[in-house]
């Protein structure tokens, strides 16, 4: 696999850090079209459930982001769930979604 772009590596690192900080099963980060980044983890409250990527997208949108350049999810799952990918696609149809393992190694690009 080719070397990862430094900006894409940055959002994987942010996703890993968010996951480690909270002990969550998943961490995610997105980079908007202005280059700003937003990180989040899974939200599992009795009245609110968001995947880590949905939470990162929500943080970006609530900060005024109009589009995304890329997204990353750090997870042990075999795939990024459809609802997470859909949240990214709601903003930008072509933004790559990077799935990385707990070590930060890129597993796939959706």
mmCIF file of N, CA and C in Angstrom:
data_model
loop_
_atom_site.group_PDB
_atom_site.id
_atom_site.type_symbol
_atom_site.label_atom_id
_atom_site.label_comp_id
_atom_site.label_asym_id
_atom_site.label_seq_id
_atom_site.Cartn_x
_atom_site.Cartn_y
_atom_site.Cartn_z
ATOM 1 N N UNK A 1 0.847 -1.178 0.000
ATOM 2 C CA UNK A 1 0.000 0.000 0.000
ATOM 3 C C UNK A 1 0.890 1.237 0.000
ATOM 4 N N UNK A 2 0.478 2.243 -0.736
ATOM 5 C CA UNK A 2 1.288 3.457 -0.824
ATOM 6 C C UNK A 2 1.274 4.217 0.499
ATOM 7 N N UNK A 3 2.253 5.106 0.637
ATOM 8 C CA UNK A 3 2.368 5.885 1.863
ATOM 9 C C UNK A 3 1.164 6.809 2.013
ATOM 10 N N UNK A 4 0.680 6.920 3.217
ATOM 11 C CA UNK A 4 -0.498 7.728 3.522
ATOM 12 C C UNK A 4 -0.132 9.209 3.543
ATOM 13 N N UNK A 5 -0.997 10.031 2.985
ATOM 14 C CA UNK A 5 -0.830 11.482 3.002
ATOM 15 C C UNK A 5 -0.715 11.943 4.459
ATOM 16 N N UNK A 6 0.194 12.878 4.773
ATOM 17 C CA UNK A 6 0.356 13.337 6.158
ATOM 18 C C UNK A 6 -0.932 13.889 6.778
ATOM 19 N N UNK A 7 -1.757 14.549 5.989
ATOM 20 C CA UNK A 7 -3.023 15.080 6.514
ATOM 21 C C UNK A 7 -4.002 13.958 6.844
ATOM 22 N N UNK A 8 -3.979 12.881 6.070
ATOM 23 C CA UNK A 8 -4.821 11.723 6.370
ATOM 24 C C UNK A 8 -4.284 10.990 7.598
ATOM 25 N N UNK A 9 -2.951 10.906 7.713
ATOM 26 C CA UNK A 9 -2.367 10.287 8.904
ATOM 27 C C UNK A 9 -2.748 11.075 10.149
ATOM 28 N N UNK A 10 -2.825 12.391 10.023
ATOM 29 C CA UNK A 10 -3.199 13.244 11.154
ATOM 30 C C UNK A 10 -4.598 12.907 11.661
ATOM 31 N N UNK A 11 -5.571 12.715 10.761
ATOM 32 C CA UNK A 11 -6.923 12.420 11.258
ATOM 33 C C UNK A 11 -7.006 11.011 11.832
ATOM 34 N N UNK A 12 -6.192 10.081 11.325
ATOM 35 C CA UNK A 12 -6.146 8.755 11.952
ATOM 36 C C UNK A 12 -5.576 8.881 13.361
ATOM 37 N N UNK A 13 -4.520 9.672 13.519
ATOM 38 C CA UNK A 13 -3.921 9.888 14.844
ATOM 39 C C UNK A 13 -4.920 10.541 15.793
ATOM 40 N N UNK A 14 -5.659 11.525 15.316
ATOM 41 C CA UNK A 14 -6.685 12.168 16.156
ATOM 42 C C UNK A 14 -7.768 11.173 16.569
ATOM 43 N N UNK A 15 -8.178 10.324 15.645
ATOM 44 C CA UNK A 15 -9.192 9.313 15.956
ATOM 45 C C UNK A 15 -8.667 8.318 16.987
ATOM 46 N N UNK A 16 -7.420 7.895 16.833
ATOM 47 C CA UNK A 16 -6.795 6.982 17.809
ATOM 48 C C UNK A 16 -6.726 7.630 19.190
ATOM 49 N N UNK A 17 -6.340 8.883 19.227
ATOM 50 C CA UNK A 17 -6.207 9.600 20.502
ATOM 51 C C UNK A 17 -7.546 9.738 21.201
ATOM 52 N N UNK A 18 -8.582 10.087 20.450
ATOM 53 C CA UNK A 18 -9.917 10.217 21.040
ATOM 54 C C UNK A 18 -10.367 8.881 21.614
ATOM 55 N N UNK A 19 -10.147 7.823 20.869
ATOM 56 C CA UNK A 19 -10.533 6.474 21.307
ATOM 57 C C UNK A 19 -9.781 6.081 22.579
ATOM 58 N N UNK A 20 -8.482 6.324 22.601
ATOM 59 C CA UNK A 20 -7.667 5.966 23.764
ATOM 60 C C UNK A 20 -8.044 6.787 24.994
ATOM 61 N N UNK A 21 -8.311 8.072 24.776
ATOM 62 C CA UNK A 21 -8.634 8.971 25.894
ATOM 63 C C UNK A 21 -9.899 8.543 26.626
ATOM 64 N N UNK A 22 -10.881 8.032 25.888
ATOM 65 C CA UNK A 22 -12.167 7.685 26.504
ATOM 66 C C UNK A 22 -12.371 6.191 26.702
ATOM 67 N N UNK A 23 -11.509 5.380 26.108
ATOM 68 C CA UNK A 23 -11.681 3.936 26.194
ATOM 69 C C UNK A 23 -12.823 3.426 25.332
ATOM 70 N N UNK A 24 -13.233 4.225 24.352
ATOM 71 C CA UNK A 24 -14.347 3.854 23.477
ATOM 72 C C UNK A 24 -13.928 2.751 22.500
ATOM 73 N N UNK A 25 -14.922 2.062 21.966
ATOM 74 C CA UNK A 25 -14.651 1.027 20.977
ATOM 75 C C UNK A 25 -14.212 1.624 19.644
ATOM 76 N N UNK A 26 -14.717 2.832 19.345
ATOM 77 C CA UNK A 26 -14.350 3.492 18.104
ATOM 78 C C UNK A 26 -13.994 4.946 18.353
ATOM 79 N N UNK A 27 -13.057 5.432 17.560
ATOM 80 C CA UNK A 27 -12.735 6.848 17.524
ATOM 81 C C UNK A 27 -12.784 7.282 16.072
ATOM 82 N N UNK A 28 -13.127 8.526 15.839
ATOM 83 C CA UNK A 28 -13.199 9.021 14.462
ATOM 84 C C UNK A 28 -12.736 10.462 14.411
ATOM 85 N N UNK A 29 -12.346 10.880 13.227
ATOM 86 C CA UNK A 29 -11.992 12.277 12.991
ATOM 87 C C UNK A 29 -12.301 12.603 11.538
ATOM 88 N N UNK A 30 -12.638 13.850 11.309
ATOM 89 C CA UNK A 30 -12.896 14.334 9.949
ATOM 90 C C UNK A 30 -12.101 15.607 9.725
ATOM 91 N N UNK A 31 -11.805 15.883 8.447
ATOM 92 C CA UNK A 31 -11.151 17.133 8.051
ATOM 93 C C UNK A 31 -12.093 17.832 7.077
ATOM 94 N N UNK A 32 -12.440 19.073 7.406
ATOM 95 C CA UNK A 32 -13.372 19.786 6.529
ATOM 96 C C UNK A 32 -12.630 20.436 5.363
ATOM 97 N N UNK A 33 -13.370 21.058 4.480
ATOM 98 C CA UNK A 33 -12.775 21.634 3.274
ATOM 99 C C UNK A 33 -11.935 22.874 3.561
ATOM 100 N N UNK A 34 -11.977 23.377 4.802
ATOM 101 C CA UNK A 34 -11.103 24.480 5.211
ATOM 102 C C UNK A 34 -9.866 23.968 5.938
ATOM 103 N N UNK A 35 -9.738 22.639 6.079
ATOM 104 C CA UNK A 35 -8.586 22.044 6.743
ATOM 105 C C UNK A 35 -8.731 21.872 8.239
ATOM 106 N N UNK A 36 -9.879 22.268 8.794
ATOM 107 C CA UNK A 36 -10.102 22.093 10.235
ATOM 108 C C UNK A 36 -10.440 20.633 10.524
ATOM 109 N N UNK A 37 -10.056 20.168 11.709
ATOM 110 C CA UNK A 37 -10.307 18.774 12.077
ATOM 111 C C UNK A 37 -11.204 18.696 13.307
ATOM 112 N N UNK A 38 -11.942 17.598 13.362
ATOM 113 C CA UNK A 38 -12.875 17.351 14.458
ATOM 114 C C UNK A 38 -12.773 15.875 14.811
ATOM 115 N N UNK A 39 -12.651 15.583 16.105
ATOM 116 C CA UNK A 39 -12.534 14.197 16.551
ATOM 117 C C UNK A 39 -13.663 13.883 17.527
ATOM 118 N N UNK A 40 -14.045 12.618 17.569
ATOM 119 C CA UNK A 40 -15.123 12.191 18.458
ATOM 120 C C UNK A 40 -15.034 10.687 18.682
ATOM 121 N N UNK A 41 -15.800 10.234 19.648
ATOM 122 C CA UNK A 41 -15.935 8.803 19.902
ATOM 123 C C UNK A 41 -17.421 8.454 19.896
ATOM 124 N N UNK A 42 -17.686 7.187 20.024
ATOM 125 C CA UNK A 42 -19.056 6.706 20.066
ATOM 126 C C UNK A 42 -19.798 7.366 21.226
ATOM 127 N N UNK A 43 -21.040 7.772 20.974
ATOM 128 C CA UNK A 43 -21.909 8.333 22.005
ATOM 129 C C UNK A 43 -22.994 7.298 22.284
ATOM 130 N N UNK A 44 -23.050 6.816 23.503
ATOM 131 C CA UNK A 44 -24.034 5.797 23.868
ATOM 132 C C UNK A 44 -24.739 6.212 25.154
ATOM 133 N N UNK A 45 -25.664 7.144 25.010
ATOM 134 C CA UNK A 45 -26.479 7.605 26.132
ATOM 135 C C UNK A 45 -27.866 6.985 26.021
ATOM 136 N N UNK A 46 -28.611 6.948 27.109
ATOM 137 C CA UNK A 46 -29.967 6.393 27.006
ATOM 138 C C UNK A 46 -30.833 7.099 25.956
ATOM 139 N N UNK A 47 -30.633 8.399 25.794
ATOM 140 C CA UNK A 47 -31.482 9.144 24.860
ATOM 141 C C UNK A 47 -30.787 9.533 23.560
ATOM 142 N N UNK A 48 -29.504 9.188 23.389
ATOM 143 C CA UNK A 48 -28.766 9.581 22.190
ATOM 144 C C UNK A 48 -27.720 8.539 21.852
ATOM 145 N N UNK A 49 -27.766 8.062 20.626
ATOM 146 C CA UNK A 49 -26.769 7.094 20.154
ATOM 147 C C UNK A 49 -26.200 7.582 18.827
ATOM 148 N N UNK A 50 -24.876 7.738 18.798
ATOM 149 C CA UNK A 50 -24.176 8.131 17.580
ATOM 150 C C UNK A 50 -22.930 7.274 17.436
ATOM 151 N N UNK A 51 -22.623 6.895 16.212
ATOM 152 C CA UNK A 51 -21.333 6.258 15.987
ATOM 153 C C UNK A 51 -20.265 7.340 16.139
ATOM 154 N N UNK A 52 -19.039 6.923 16.281
ATOM 155 C CA UNK A 52 -17.946 7.893 16.410
ATOM 156 C C UNK A 52 -17.887 8.811 15.192
ATOM 157 N N UNK A 53 -18.070 8.241 14.006
ATOM 158 C CA UNK A 53 -18.002 9.057 12.793
ATOM 159 C C UNK A 53 -19.195 10.003 12.694
ATOM 160 N N UNK A 54 -20.381 9.546 13.079
ATOM 161 C CA UNK A 54 -21.533 10.450 13.098
ATOM 162 C C UNK A 54 -21.282 11.610 14.057
ATOM 163 N N UNK A 55 -20.682 11.325 15.207
ATOM 164 C CA UNK A 55 -20.401 12.378 16.184
ATOM 165 C C UNK A 55 -19.367 13.367 15.645
ATOM 166 N N UNK A 56 -18.349 12.868 14.944
ATOM 167 C CA UNK A 56 -17.339 13.760 14.356
ATOM 168 C C UNK A 56 -17.955 14.630 13.261
ATOM 169 N N UNK A 57 -18.816 14.036 12.439
ATOM 170 C CA UNK A 57 -19.497 14.806 11.400
ATOM 171 C C UNK A 57 -20.397 15.858 12.041
ATOM 172 N N UNK A 58 -21.109 15.482 13.101
ATOM 173 C CA UNK A 58 -21.975 16.435 13.799
ATOM 174 C C UNK A 58 -21.163 17.596 14.366
ATOM 175 N N UNK A 59 -19.998 17.305 14.918
ATOM 176 C CA UNK A 59 -19.138 18.374 15.447
ATOM 177 C C UNK A 59 -18.709 19.316 14.324
ATOM 178 N N UNK A 60 -18.369 18.758 13.178
ATOM 179 C CA UNK A 60 -17.951 19.584 12.042
ATOM 180 C C UNK A 60 -19.108 20.454 11.554
ATOM 181 N N UNK A 61 -20.274 19.858 11.392
ATOM 182 C CA UNK A 61 -21.436 20.609 10.904
ATOM 183 C C UNK A 61 -21.827 21.698 11.897
ATOM 184 N N UNK A 62 -21.796 21.374 13.185
ATOM 185 C CA UNK A 62 -22.180 22.372 14.185
ATOM 186 C C UNK A 62 -21.167 23.506 14.289
ATOM 187 N N UNK A 63 -19.978 23.296 13.719
ATOM 188 C CA UNK A 63 -18.957 24.352 13.675
ATOM 189 C C UNK A 63 -18.956 25.090 12.344
ATOM 190 N N UNK A 64 -19.889 24.753 11.474
ATOM 191 C CA UNK A 64 -20.035 25.473 10.214
ATOM 192 C C UNK A 64 -19.407 24.827 8.993
ATOM 193 N N UNK A 65 -18.908 23.619 9.119
ATOM 194 C CA UNK A 65 -18.310 22.949 7.963
ATOM 195 C C UNK A 65 -19.374 22.706 6.899
ATOM 196 N N UNK A 66 -19.005 23.001 5.670
ATOM 197 C CA UNK A 66 -19.933 22.790 4.559
ATOM 198 C C UNK A 66 -19.565 21.574 3.721
ATOM 199 N N UNK A 67 -18.392 21.026 3.942
ATOM 200 C CA UNK A 67 -17.957 19.845 3.210
ATOM 201 C C UNK A 67 -16.792 19.193 3.919
ATOM 202 N N UNK A 68 -16.499 17.958 3.553
ATOM 203 C CA UNK A 68 -15.400 17.210 4.151
ATOM 204 C C UNK A 68 -14.407 16.792 3.092
ATOM 205 N N UNK A 69 -13.125 16.856 3.442
ATOM 206 C CA UNK A 69 -12.070 16.352 2.562
ATOM 207 C C UNK A 69 -11.827 14.874 2.809
ATOM 208 N N UNK A 70 -11.910 14.446 4.086
ATOM 209 C CA UNK A 70 -11.638 13.052 4.429
ATOM 210 C C UNK A 70 -12.162 12.762 5.826
ATOM 211 N N UNK A 71 -12.333 11.466 6.080
ATOM 212 C CA UNK A 71 -12.780 10.994 7.394
ATOM 213 C C UNK A 71 -11.970 9.751 7.749
ATOM 214 N N UNK A 72 -11.826 9.508 9.047
ATOM 215 C CA UNK A 72 -11.111 8.319 9.505
ATOM 216 C C UNK A 72 -11.828 7.712 10.700
ATOM 217 N N UNK A 73 -11.836 6.390 10.741
ATOM 218 C CA UNK A 73 -12.410 5.652 11.868
ATOM 219 C C UNK A 73 -11.364 4.654 12.333
ATOM 220 N N UNK A 74 -11.105 4.634 13.629
ATOM 221 C CA UNK A 74 -10.231 3.629 14.223
ATOM 222 C C UNK A 74 -11.146 2.662 14.961
ATOM 223 N N UNK A 75 -11.114 1.414 14.522
ATOM 224 C CA UNK A 75 -12.060 0.422 15.033
ATOM 225 C C UNK A 75 -11.499 -0.982 14.890
ATOM 226 N N UNK A 76 -12.029 -1.888 15.692
ATOM 227 C CA UNK A 76 -11.693 -3.302 15.550
ATOM 228 C C UNK A 76 -12.699 -3.995 14.643
ATOM 229 N N UNK A 77 -13.747 -3.290 14.235
ATOM 230 C CA UNK A 77 -14.766 -3.862 13.360
ATOM 231 C C UNK A 77 -14.195 -4.166 11.983
ATOM 232 N N UNK A 78 -14.856 -5.080 11.293
ATOM 233 C CA UNK A 78 -14.428 -5.475 9.953
ATOM 234 C C UNK A 78 -14.830 -4.486 8.875
ATOM 235 N N UNK A 79 -15.674 -3.512 9.243
ATOM 236 C CA UNK A 79 -16.144 -2.540 8.259
ATOM 237 C C UNK A 79 -16.635 -1.296 8.984
ATOM 238 N N UNK A 80 -16.707 -0.201 8.244
ATOM 239 C CA UNK A 80 -17.330 1.017 8.759
ATOM 240 C C UNK A 80 -18.821 0.870 8.485
ATOM 241 N N UNK A 81 -19.644 1.060 9.510
ATOM 242 C CA UNK A 81 -21.067 0.818 9.310
ATOM 243 C C UNK A 81 -21.688 1.829 8.344
ATOM 244 N N UNK A 82 -22.782 1.423 7.729
ATOM 245 C CA UNK A 82 -23.419 2.226 6.685
ATOM 246 C C UNK A 82 -23.875 3.592 7.182
ATOM 247 N N UNK A 83 -24.377 3.669 8.406
ATOM 248 C CA UNK A 83 -24.855 4.948 8.937
ATOM 249 C C UNK A 83 -23.702 5.946 9.064
ATOM 250 N N UNK A 84 -22.533 5.466 9.411
ATOM 251 C CA UNK A 84 -21.359 6.332 9.518
ATOM 252 C C UNK A 84 -20.948 6.872 8.155
ATOM 253 N N UNK A 85 -20.875 5.982 7.182
ATOM 254 C CA UNK A 85 -20.504 6.398 5.828
ATOM 255 C C UNK A 85 -21.556 7.366 5.280
ATOM 256 N N UNK A 86 -22.826 7.089 5.554
ATOM 257 C CA UNK A 86 -23.903 7.963 5.076
ATOM 258 C C UNK A 86 -23.765 9.375 5.629
ATOM 259 N N UNK A 87 -23.342 9.509 6.878
ATOM 260 C CA UNK A 87 -23.167 10.837 7.474
ATOM 261 C C UNK A 87 -22.100 11.631 6.721
ATOM 262 N N UNK A 88 -21.015 10.965 6.351
ATOM 263 C CA UNK A 88 -19.962 11.627 5.567
ATOM 264 C C UNK A 88 -20.499 11.998 4.191
ATOM 265 N N UNK A 89 -21.186 11.062 3.546
ATOM 266 C CA UNK A 89 -21.712 11.278 2.194
ATOM 267 C C UNK A 89 -22.775 12.381 2.158
ATOM 268 N N UNK A 90 -23.451 12.620 3.268
ATOM 269 C CA UNK A 90 -24.424 13.717 3.322
ATOM 270 C C UNK A 90 -23.748 15.058 3.042
ATOM 271 N N UNK A 91 -22.488 15.180 3.442
ATOM 272 C CA UNK A 91 -21.756 16.430 3.217
ATOM 273 C C UNK A 91 -20.964 16.424 1.914
ATOM 274 N N UNK A 92 -20.291 15.326 1.633
ATOM 275 C CA UNK A 92 -19.432 15.248 0.456
ATOM 276 C C UNK A 92 -19.446 13.819 -0.084
ATOM 277 N N UNK A 93 -20.016 13.650 -1.257
ATOM 278 C CA UNK A 93 -20.189 12.312 -1.824
ATOM 279 C C UNK A 93 -18.878 11.578 -2.071
ATOM 280 N N UNK A 94 -17.810 12.313 -2.346
ATOM 281 C CA UNK A 94 -16.556 11.666 -2.738
ATOM 282 C C UNK A 94 -15.482 11.625 -1.654
ATOM 283 N N UNK A 95 -15.791 12.082 -0.453
ATOM 284 C CA UNK A 95 -14.767 12.093 0.602
ATOM 285 C C UNK A 95 -14.380 10.664 0.985
ATOM 286 N N UNK A 96 -13.084 10.362 1.000
ATOM 287 C CA UNK A 96 -12.670 9.024 1.411
ATOM 288 C C UNK A 96 -12.896 8.821 2.907
ATOM 289 N N UNK A 97 -13.309 7.600 3.255
ATOM 290 C CA UNK A 97 -13.449 7.209 4.654
ATOM 291 C C UNK A 97 -12.376 6.156 4.910
ATOM 292 N N UNK A 98 -11.414 6.503 5.751
ATOM 293 C CA UNK A 98 -10.291 5.627 6.055
ATOM 294 C C UNK A 98 -10.624 4.780 7.273
ATOM 295 N N UNK A 99 -10.471 3.460 7.165
ATOM 296 C CA UNK A 99 -10.650 2.587 8.322
ATOM 297 C C UNK A 99 -9.287 2.096 8.754
ATOM 298 N N UNK A 100 -8.964 2.351 10.019
ATOM 299 C CA UNK A 100 -7.672 1.952 10.568
ATOM 300 C C UNK A 100 -7.881 1.050 11.776
ATOM 301 N N UNK A 101 -6.878 0.238 12.062
ATOM 302 C CA UNK A 101 -6.945 -0.612 13.245
ATOM 303 C C UNK A 101 -6.423 0.150 14.467
ATOM 304 N N UNK A 102 -6.421 -0.504 15.607
ATOM 305 C CA UNK A 102 -6.037 0.151 16.855
ATOM 306 C C UNK A 102 -4.613 0.705 16.839
ATOM 307 N N UNK A 103 -3.752 0.135 16.004
ATOM 308 C CA UNK A 103 -2.364 0.621 15.911
ATOM 309 C C UNK A 103 -2.258 1.842 15.009
ATOM 310 N N UNK A 104 -3.348 2.171 14.306
ATOM 311 C CA UNK A 104 -3.323 3.293 13.383
ATOM 312 C C UNK A 104 -2.989 2.907 11.963
ATOM 313 N N UNK A 105 -2.824 1.612 11.710
ATOM 314 C CA UNK A 105 -2.515 1.142 10.355
ATOM 315 C C UNK A 105 -3.783 1.190 9.499
ATOM 316 N N UNK A 106 -3.653 1.738 8.309
ATOM 317 C CA UNK A 106 -4.775 1.808 7.390
ATOM 318 C C UNK A 106 -5.153 0.416 6.933
ATOM 319 N N UNK A 107 -6.434 0.074 7.081
ATOM 320 C CA UNK A 107 -6.933 -1.237 6.671
ATOM 321 C C UNK A 107 -7.635 -1.140 5.325
ATOM 322 N N UNK A 108 -8.438 -0.087 5.154
ATOM 323 C CA UNK A 108 -9.138 0.106 3.885
ATOM 324 C C UNK A 108 -9.584 1.534 3.742
ATOM 325 N N UNK A 109 -9.884 1.898 2.508
ATOM 326 C CA UNK A 109 -10.490 3.193 2.207
ATOM 327 C C UNK A 109 -11.828 2.930 1.556
ATOM 328 N N UNK A 110 -12.884 3.500 2.126
ATOM 329 C CA UNK A 110 -14.244 3.300 1.602
ATOM 330 C C UNK A 110 -14.572 4.476 0.697
#
